[in-house]
Coordinates of C-alpha atoms in Angstrom, one line a residue:
M17 CA 5.7 -59.2 6.4
S18 CA 9.5 -58.3 5.1
N19 CA 10.5 -59.9 2.4
A20 CA 13.8 -59.0 3.3
R21 CA 13.5 -61.6 6.1
A22 CA 14.7 -65.0 3.7
T23 CA 16.9 -68.1 5.5
H24 CA 17.4 -70.9 5.1
L25 CA 14.9 -73.5 3.6
T26 CA 14.5 -76.9 2.5
R27 CA 13.1 -77.5 -0.8
R28 CA 10.0 -78.7 0.8
G29 CA 10.5 -75.2 2.7
I30 CA 11.1 -72.8 -0.3
L31 CA 7.3 -74.6 -1.8
A32 CA 5.9 -73.2 1.3
A33 CA 7.1 -70.3 0.0
G34 CA 5.8 -70.2 -3.4
G35 CA 9.4 -70.5 -5.0
A36 CA 8.9 -74.7 -5.6
L37 CA 5.4 -74.8 -7.2
G38 CA 6.8 -72.1 -9.5
L39 CA 5.6 -69.8 -7.5
G40 CA 6.5 -67.5 -4.4
A41 CA 8.8 -65.6 -2.6
V42 CA 11.7 -68.0 -0.4
L43 CA 9.8 -66.0 2.5
A44 CA 9.5 -66.1 6.2
A45 CA 5.4 -66.4 6.3
C46 CA 3.5 -63.9 9.0
G47 CA 1.1 -64.3 11.6
D48 CA 0.2 -65.6 14.6
E49 CA 1.4 -69.3 15.7
D50 CA -1.7 -69.7 18.3
A51 CA -5.8 -68.9 18.1
K52 CA -8.5 -68.9 20.7
S53 CA -9.7 -71.6 20.3
G54 CA -14.0 -72.0 19.3
G55 CA -14.9 -74.8 20.7
S56 CA -14.4 -77.9 21.0
G57 CA -12.0 -79.0 18.1
E58 CA -15.2 -81.3 16.7
A59 CA -16.4 -81.3 12.9
T60 CA -19.4 -81.1 11.7
T61 CA -20.8 -84.7 10.1
A62 CA -23.9 -86.1 8.9
A63 CA -25.6 -88.5 11.5
K64 CA -23.6 -91.4 10.1
S65 CA -22.7 -93.7 13.1
G66 CA -19.8 -97.6 12.4
P67 CA -15.7 -97.6 11.6
W68 CA -14.8 -95.7 9.3
T69 CA -11.7 -96.4 6.7
F70 CA -10.4 -95.0 3.7
K71 CA -7.0 -94.8 2.1
D72 CA -5.0 -92.5 1.1
D73 CA -2.7 -91.1 -1.9
R74 CA 0.3 -92.8 0.0
G75 CA -1.3 -95.7 0.4
T76 CA -2.2 -96.0 3.9
T77 CA -5.6 -97.4 4.8
V78 CA -6.4 -95.6 8.4
K79 CA -9.8 -97.3 10.5
L80 CA -10.7 -95.9 13.6
D81 CA -13.2 -97.6 15.2
K82 CA -15.6 -94.9 14.1
V83 CA -16.3 -91.2 12.1
P84 CA -13.9 -88.9 13.1
T85 CA -14.9 -85.8 15.3
K86 CA -11.8 -84.2 16.3
I87 CA -9.6 -84.0 12.3
V88 CA -7.0 -81.6 12.8
A89 CA -6.5 -80.3 9.0
F90 CA -3.8 -78.3 7.2
V91 CA -5.9 -75.0 6.3
G92 CA -6.0 -75.6 2.8
V93 CA -7.6 -79.4 3.0
A94 CA -10.3 -78.0 6.4
A95 CA -11.5 -75.5 3.6
A96 CA -12.1 -77.6 1.5
L97 CA -13.8 -80.1 3.6
Y98 CA -16.1 -76.8 5.2
D99 CA -17.9 -76.9 1.3
Y100 CA -18.9 -79.6 1.4
G101 CA -20.9 -78.8 5.3
I102 CA -17.6 -80.2 7.3
E103 CA -16.4 -78.4 9.9
I104 CA -13.0 -78.8 10.6
K105 CA -12.2 -77.1 14.3
G106 CA -7.6 -77.3 14.5
V107 CA -6.1 -76.1 11.3
F108 CA -2.1 -75.7 10.3
G109 CA -0.7 -74.1 7.6
P110 CA -1.4 -70.1 6.5
T111 CA -4.4 -69.4 8.3
K112 CA -4.4 -65.4 9.1
T113 CA -2.8 -63.1 8.1
Q114 CA -0.6 -60.6 9.8
D115 CA -3.8 -58.2 10.2
G116 CA -5.7 -60.8 12.0
K117 CA -7.7 -61.2 8.4
A118 CA -8.1 -64.8 6.6
D119 CA -5.4 -65.4 4.7
V120 CA -6.6 -66.8 1.3
Q121 CA -5.9 -70.7 1.8
A122 CA -8.3 -70.7 4.7
G123 CA -11.1 -69.8 2.1
D124 CA -14.4 -69.2 3.4
M125 CA -13.4 -70.1 7.0
D126 CA -14.5 -68.0 10.6
V127 CA -10.4 -68.0 11.4
S128 CA -11.5 -66.2 14.8
K129 CA -13.0 -70.5 15.7
L130 CA -10.4 -71.9 15.1
T131 CA -7.2 -73.8 16.6
V132 CA -4.3 -73.0 14.9
F133 CA -1.2 -75.2 15.8
G134 CA 0.6 -73.8 13.5
N135 CA 0.0 -70.2 11.3
V136 CA 4.2 -69.9 9.6
W137 CA 6.2 -72.6 7.8
D138 CA 8.2 -75.5 10.7
Q139 CA 5.6 -74.4 13.3
F140 CA 3.8 -76.4 15.0
N141 CA 3.0 -77.1 18.3
V142 CA 3.3 -80.6 19.0
E143 CA 2.2 -79.4 23.4
K144 CA -1.6 -78.1 21.8
Y145 CA -2.1 -80.9 19.8
A146 CA -1.5 -83.3 22.0
A147 CA -4.1 -81.1 24.3
F148 CA -6.8 -81.0 22.2
A149 CA -6.9 -85.1 21.7
P150 CA -7.2 -85.2 17.5
E151 CA -8.2 -88.4 16.0
V152 CA -6.6 -88.0 12.9
L153 CA -4.4 -85.8 11.0
I154 CA -5.8 -85.2 7.4
S155 CA -3.4 -83.0 4.8
T156 CA -1.5 -83.6 2.1
T157 CA 1.7 -84.4 -0.1
F158 CA 3.9 -81.9 -2.2
D159 CA 6.1 -85.5 -3.5
S160 CA 6.5 -89.5 -4.7
A161 CA 7.5 -90.0 -0.2
G162 CA 3.9 -88.5 0.9
T163 CA 5.5 -86.3 2.5
L164 CA 3.2 -84.7 4.9
W165 CA 2.6 -80.7 3.5
Y166 CA 3.2 -78.4 6.0
V167 CA 4.0 -81.0 9.2
P168 CA 7.8 -80.3 10.2
E169 CA 11.0 -82.3 9.9
A170 CA 11.8 -81.7 13.3
S171 CA 8.2 -83.2 14.8
K172 CA 6.9 -85.4 12.3
D173 CA 8.1 -88.6 14.6
K174 CA 5.7 -86.4 17.4
I175 CA 3.0 -85.6 16.1
A176 CA 2.9 -89.2 14.0
K177 CA 2.7 -90.4 17.1
L178 CA -0.4 -88.6 19.0
A179 CA -2.9 -89.7 16.2
P180 CA -2.9 -91.2 12.2
S181 CA -2.3 -89.3 9.9
A182 CA -4.2 -89.3 6.0
A183 CA -2.7 -87.4 2.5
I184 CA -3.9 -86.2 -0.3
S185 CA -1.8 -85.6 -3.6
V186 CA -0.7 -83.2 -4.6
Y187 CA 2.3 -84.0 -6.8
D188 CA 2.7 -84.2 -10.7
R189 CA -1.5 -85.2 -11.9
Q190 CA -4.1 -83.2 -13.0
L191 CA -6.3 -80.8 -10.4
T192 CA -9.7 -83.4 -11.5
Q193 CA -7.5 -86.2 -9.4
P194 CA -6.9 -85.0 -5.9
L195 CA -9.9 -83.4 -6.3
E196 CA -11.9 -86.3 -6.9
R197 CA -10.0 -87.0 -3.9
M198 CA -11.0 -84.5 -0.8
W199 CA -14.8 -85.3 -2.9
E200 CA -14.5 -89.2 -1.0
L201 CA -13.2 -88.0 1.3
A202 CA -16.0 -85.8 2.2
E203 CA -18.2 -88.3 1.9
S204 CA -16.5 -90.6 4.4
L205 CA -16.6 -88.4 6.7
G206 CA -20.8 -87.3 6.7
A207 CA -20.6 -85.1 3.6
D208 CA -23.9 -84.9 2.3
L209 CA -23.0 -84.8 -2.1
K210 CA -25.7 -85.4 -3.4
A211 CA -27.2 -81.9 -1.7
D212 CA -28.3 -79.9 -4.4
K213 CA -25.4 -77.2 -3.5
A214 CA -22.4 -79.6 -4.2
V215 CA -24.5 -81.5 -7.2
Q216 CA -24.0 -77.7 -8.6
A217 CA -21.0 -77.2 -8.0
K218 CA -19.6 -79.6 -9.8
K219 CA -21.9 -79.2 -12.3
D220 CA -20.3 -76.0 -12.3
F221 CA -16.4 -76.7 -12.3
E222 CA -17.0 -79.3 -14.9
A223 CA -18.5 -76.5 -17.6
A224 CA -16.1 -73.4 -16.2
A225 CA -13.6 -76.8 -17.9
E226 CA -15.6 -76.8 -21.4
R227 CA -15.0 -72.8 -21.0
L228 CA -11.7 -72.6 -20.9
R229 CA -11.0 -75.7 -23.2
K230 CA -12.4 -73.4 -26.1
A231 CA -11.6 -70.6 -25.0
A232 CA -8.2 -72.1 -25.3
K233 CA -8.7 -74.0 -28.7
A234 CA -10.3 -70.5 -30.1
R235 CA -7.2 -68.5 -29.5
P236 CA -4.0 -71.0 -30.2
E237 CA -1.7 -67.7 -29.7
I238 CA -2.9 -66.5 -26.2
K239 CA 0.7 -67.1 -24.2
V240 CA 0.1 -67.7 -19.8
M241 CA 3.1 -67.2 -18.2
A242 CA 2.6 -68.3 -14.8
G243 CA 4.8 -66.3 -12.5
S244 CA 5.3 -65.5 -8.9
A245 CA 6.9 -62.7 -6.3
S246 CA 9.9 -62.0 -4.2
Q247 CA 11.5 -59.7 -3.3
D248 CA 14.8 -60.2 -6.1
I249 CA 13.8 -63.1 -7.3
F250 CA 10.6 -63.6 -10.1
Y251 CA 10.3 -67.0 -10.3
V252 CA 8.8 -68.8 -14.2
S253 CA 6.8 -72.3 -13.2
G254 CA 6.4 -74.2 -16.0
T255 CA 3.4 -76.7 -16.1
N256 CA 5.4 -79.8 -15.2
L257 CA 4.4 -80.9 -10.7
S258 CA 1.4 -78.1 -10.5
I259 CA -1.7 -79.3 -10.4
D260 CA -3.8 -76.3 -12.1
L261 CA -1.4 -75.6 -14.7
E262 CA -1.1 -79.4 -15.4
Y263 CA -4.6 -79.6 -15.8
F264 CA -4.7 -76.0 -17.8
K265 CA -2.2 -77.2 -20.4
A266 CA -4.3 -80.0 -21.0
L267 CA -8.0 -78.3 -22.1
G268 CA -5.1 -77.0 -24.4
V269 CA -4.0 -73.5 -22.5
N270 CA -0.5 -73.0 -24.1
F271 CA 1.3 -71.8 -21.4
V272 CA 5.3 -70.3 -21.2
E273 CA 8.0 -73.5 -20.4
P274 CA 10.6 -72.4 -18.9
P275 CA 14.0 -75.2 -20.4
E276 CA 14.7 -78.7 -17.7
S277 CA 18.3 -76.5 -17.3
A278 CA 17.2 -73.8 -16.1
K279 CA 14.4 -75.3 -13.5
K280 CA 16.8 -77.8 -11.9
E281 CA 18.0 -75.5 -8.8
G282 CA 13.8 -75.4 -8.2
G283 CA 13.5 -79.6 -8.3
G284 CA 11.7 -79.2 -11.6
W285 CA 9.0 -76.6 -10.4
F286 CA 10.7 -73.6 -11.6
E287 CA 13.3 -70.8 -13.2
S288 CA 14.3 -68.2 -11.3
L289 CA 15.4 -64.5 -13.2
S290 CA 16.3 -61.9 -11.5
W291 CA 14.0 -58.6 -11.7
E292 CA 16.5 -57.4 -14.6
N293 CA 15.7 -60.1 -17.0
V294 CA 12.0 -60.6 -16.3
D295 CA 11.3 -60.2 -19.7
K296 CA 12.8 -63.5 -21.3
Y297 CA 9.8 -65.2 -21.2
P298 CA 7.5 -62.7 -23.8
A299 CA 4.0 -63.5 -22.2
D300 CA 0.5 -62.0 -23.3
I301 CA -1.0 -63.4 -20.5
I302 CA 0.6 -63.6 -16.5
M303 CA -1.0 -65.4 -14.1
M304 CA 0.9 -64.8 -11.2
D305 CA 0.8 -66.3 -7.3
D306 CA -1.7 -64.9 -5.1
R307 CA -0.8 -66.6 -1.6
S308 CA 0.2 -64.6 1.1
S309 CA 3.5 -64.7 0.7
T310 CA 4.5 -64.2 -2.5
I311 CA 4.4 -60.1 -3.2
Q312 CA 1.6 -58.6 -4.9
P313 CA 1.3 -57.2 -8.6
A314 CA -0.1 -53.9 -7.1
D315 CA 3.1 -54.0 -5.0
I316 CA 5.4 -54.8 -7.6
T317 CA 7.9 -51.7 -7.7
E318 CA 10.2 -52.6 -10.4
A319 CA 10.4 -51.4 -13.8
T320 CA 11.6 -53.9 -15.4
W321 CA 7.6 -55.4 -14.1
K322 CA 5.5 -52.4 -14.9
K323 CA 7.3 -51.5 -18.9
L324 CA 6.2 -55.6 -19.9
P325 CA 3.6 -55.6 -22.5
A326 CA 1.1 -57.6 -20.1
V327 CA 1.7 -55.5 -17.4
K328 CA 1.0 -53.2 -19.7
A329 CA -2.6 -53.8 -21.0
G330 CA -3.6 -55.0 -18.2
Q331 CA -3.5 -58.3 -18.7
V332 CA -2.2 -60.0 -15.3
I333 CA -5.0 -62.7 -13.5
G334 CA -4.5 -64.0 -10.2
R335 CA -3.6 -68.1 -9.6
S336 CA -3.5 -70.2 -6.9
P337 CA -0.9 -72.9 -6.7
E338 CA -2.0 -75.0 -3.8
P339 CA -5.9 -74.6 -4.9
I340 CA -8.3 -75.2 -1.7
L341 CA -9.2 -78.6 -3.7
S342 CA -13.7 -77.8 -3.6
Y343 CA -15.7 -77.7 -6.8
A344 CA -17.0 -74.5 -5.6
K345 CA -13.5 -73.3 -5.2
C346 CA -11.7 -73.8 -7.8
T347 CA -14.9 -73.3 -10.9
P348 CA -13.2 -70.0 -10.4
L349 CA -10.0 -69.7 -11.1
L350 CA -11.6 -71.8 -14.4
T351 CA -13.6 -68.8 -15.2
S352 CA -10.7 -65.9 -14.7
L353 CA -8.3 -68.1 -17.8
A354 CA -10.9 -68.4 -19.9
E355 CA -12.4 -64.9 -19.7
A356 CA -8.8 -63.6 -19.3
I357 CA -8.2 -65.6 -22.9
E358 CA -11.1 -65.4 -25.2
K359 CA -10.1 -60.7 -24.5
A360 CA -6.5 -60.4 -23.8
K361 CA -4.5 -58.6 -26.9
K362 CA -1.5 -60.3 -28.3
V363 CA 0.6 -58.6 -26.7
A364 CA 3.5 -60.4 -27.1

């Protein structure tokens, strides 16, 4: 993927590329539009019959005569539902990397068996979607208007006519809220959430949250910066609006907070810095965007980056700005940050 292929994007487009989440580059992502169909497109659900109703975070209530099996979902939503035993065969959003492997947002799904309607931003094969005969489309939403994430503006009306949609909000709330909503969605689709695996996953998440709370309380002097790299710009995220950072802050983590005036161009999500100014904010730990649309720490060649105290001390960890909303996938995010704070040297 060329990091020089930046194009003019809306704020939502920047969000997809990473920047407006406070993390990431305004890049054109890579990947094939389509994957070979892996089957009938039916989701695996528990034996459940009768009508299906789900009220989403836009206040929209979707009603179907039966529990849907032909579901199309944003890849991160599909990955979360997969962890609860619901297998979605039709997806859109970052599913495959350029070499055909699973994108980080695809979680544990076998991407070779997925029907992919669009792998990159602003790409959605409406004809293929229509032929799939979806019963419902499910995505997340990153704004107060309830805009469906990764559904192109140009084709959203055509897509909306083919099937009803539901959205889980990941805008301006703490991580626990969308996690609970995804749990409710999975249950409505037939997931057995009383199974040992599901029950233990939730307990593990709660234990990890408590560990992070204790770590933050014991090391209040440790400053954490959430960042993301593009070819020309380093983005620093504030905690406001991002579900993970808002939650980590509520648990006591001491974050770098760019002033609101500096975040104006990023819609309140982030501040853009040139690589010459990447040392503007002192930080003991740097959390870096792990999405494929951004440059990963090992590939950053800028000398100013390599001179940062946290980088020299090896105190750089990953961050998932679009976490897969299952307890099993979010627990490691808490554990990783807790461990980093526990072991961090004060270097800033």
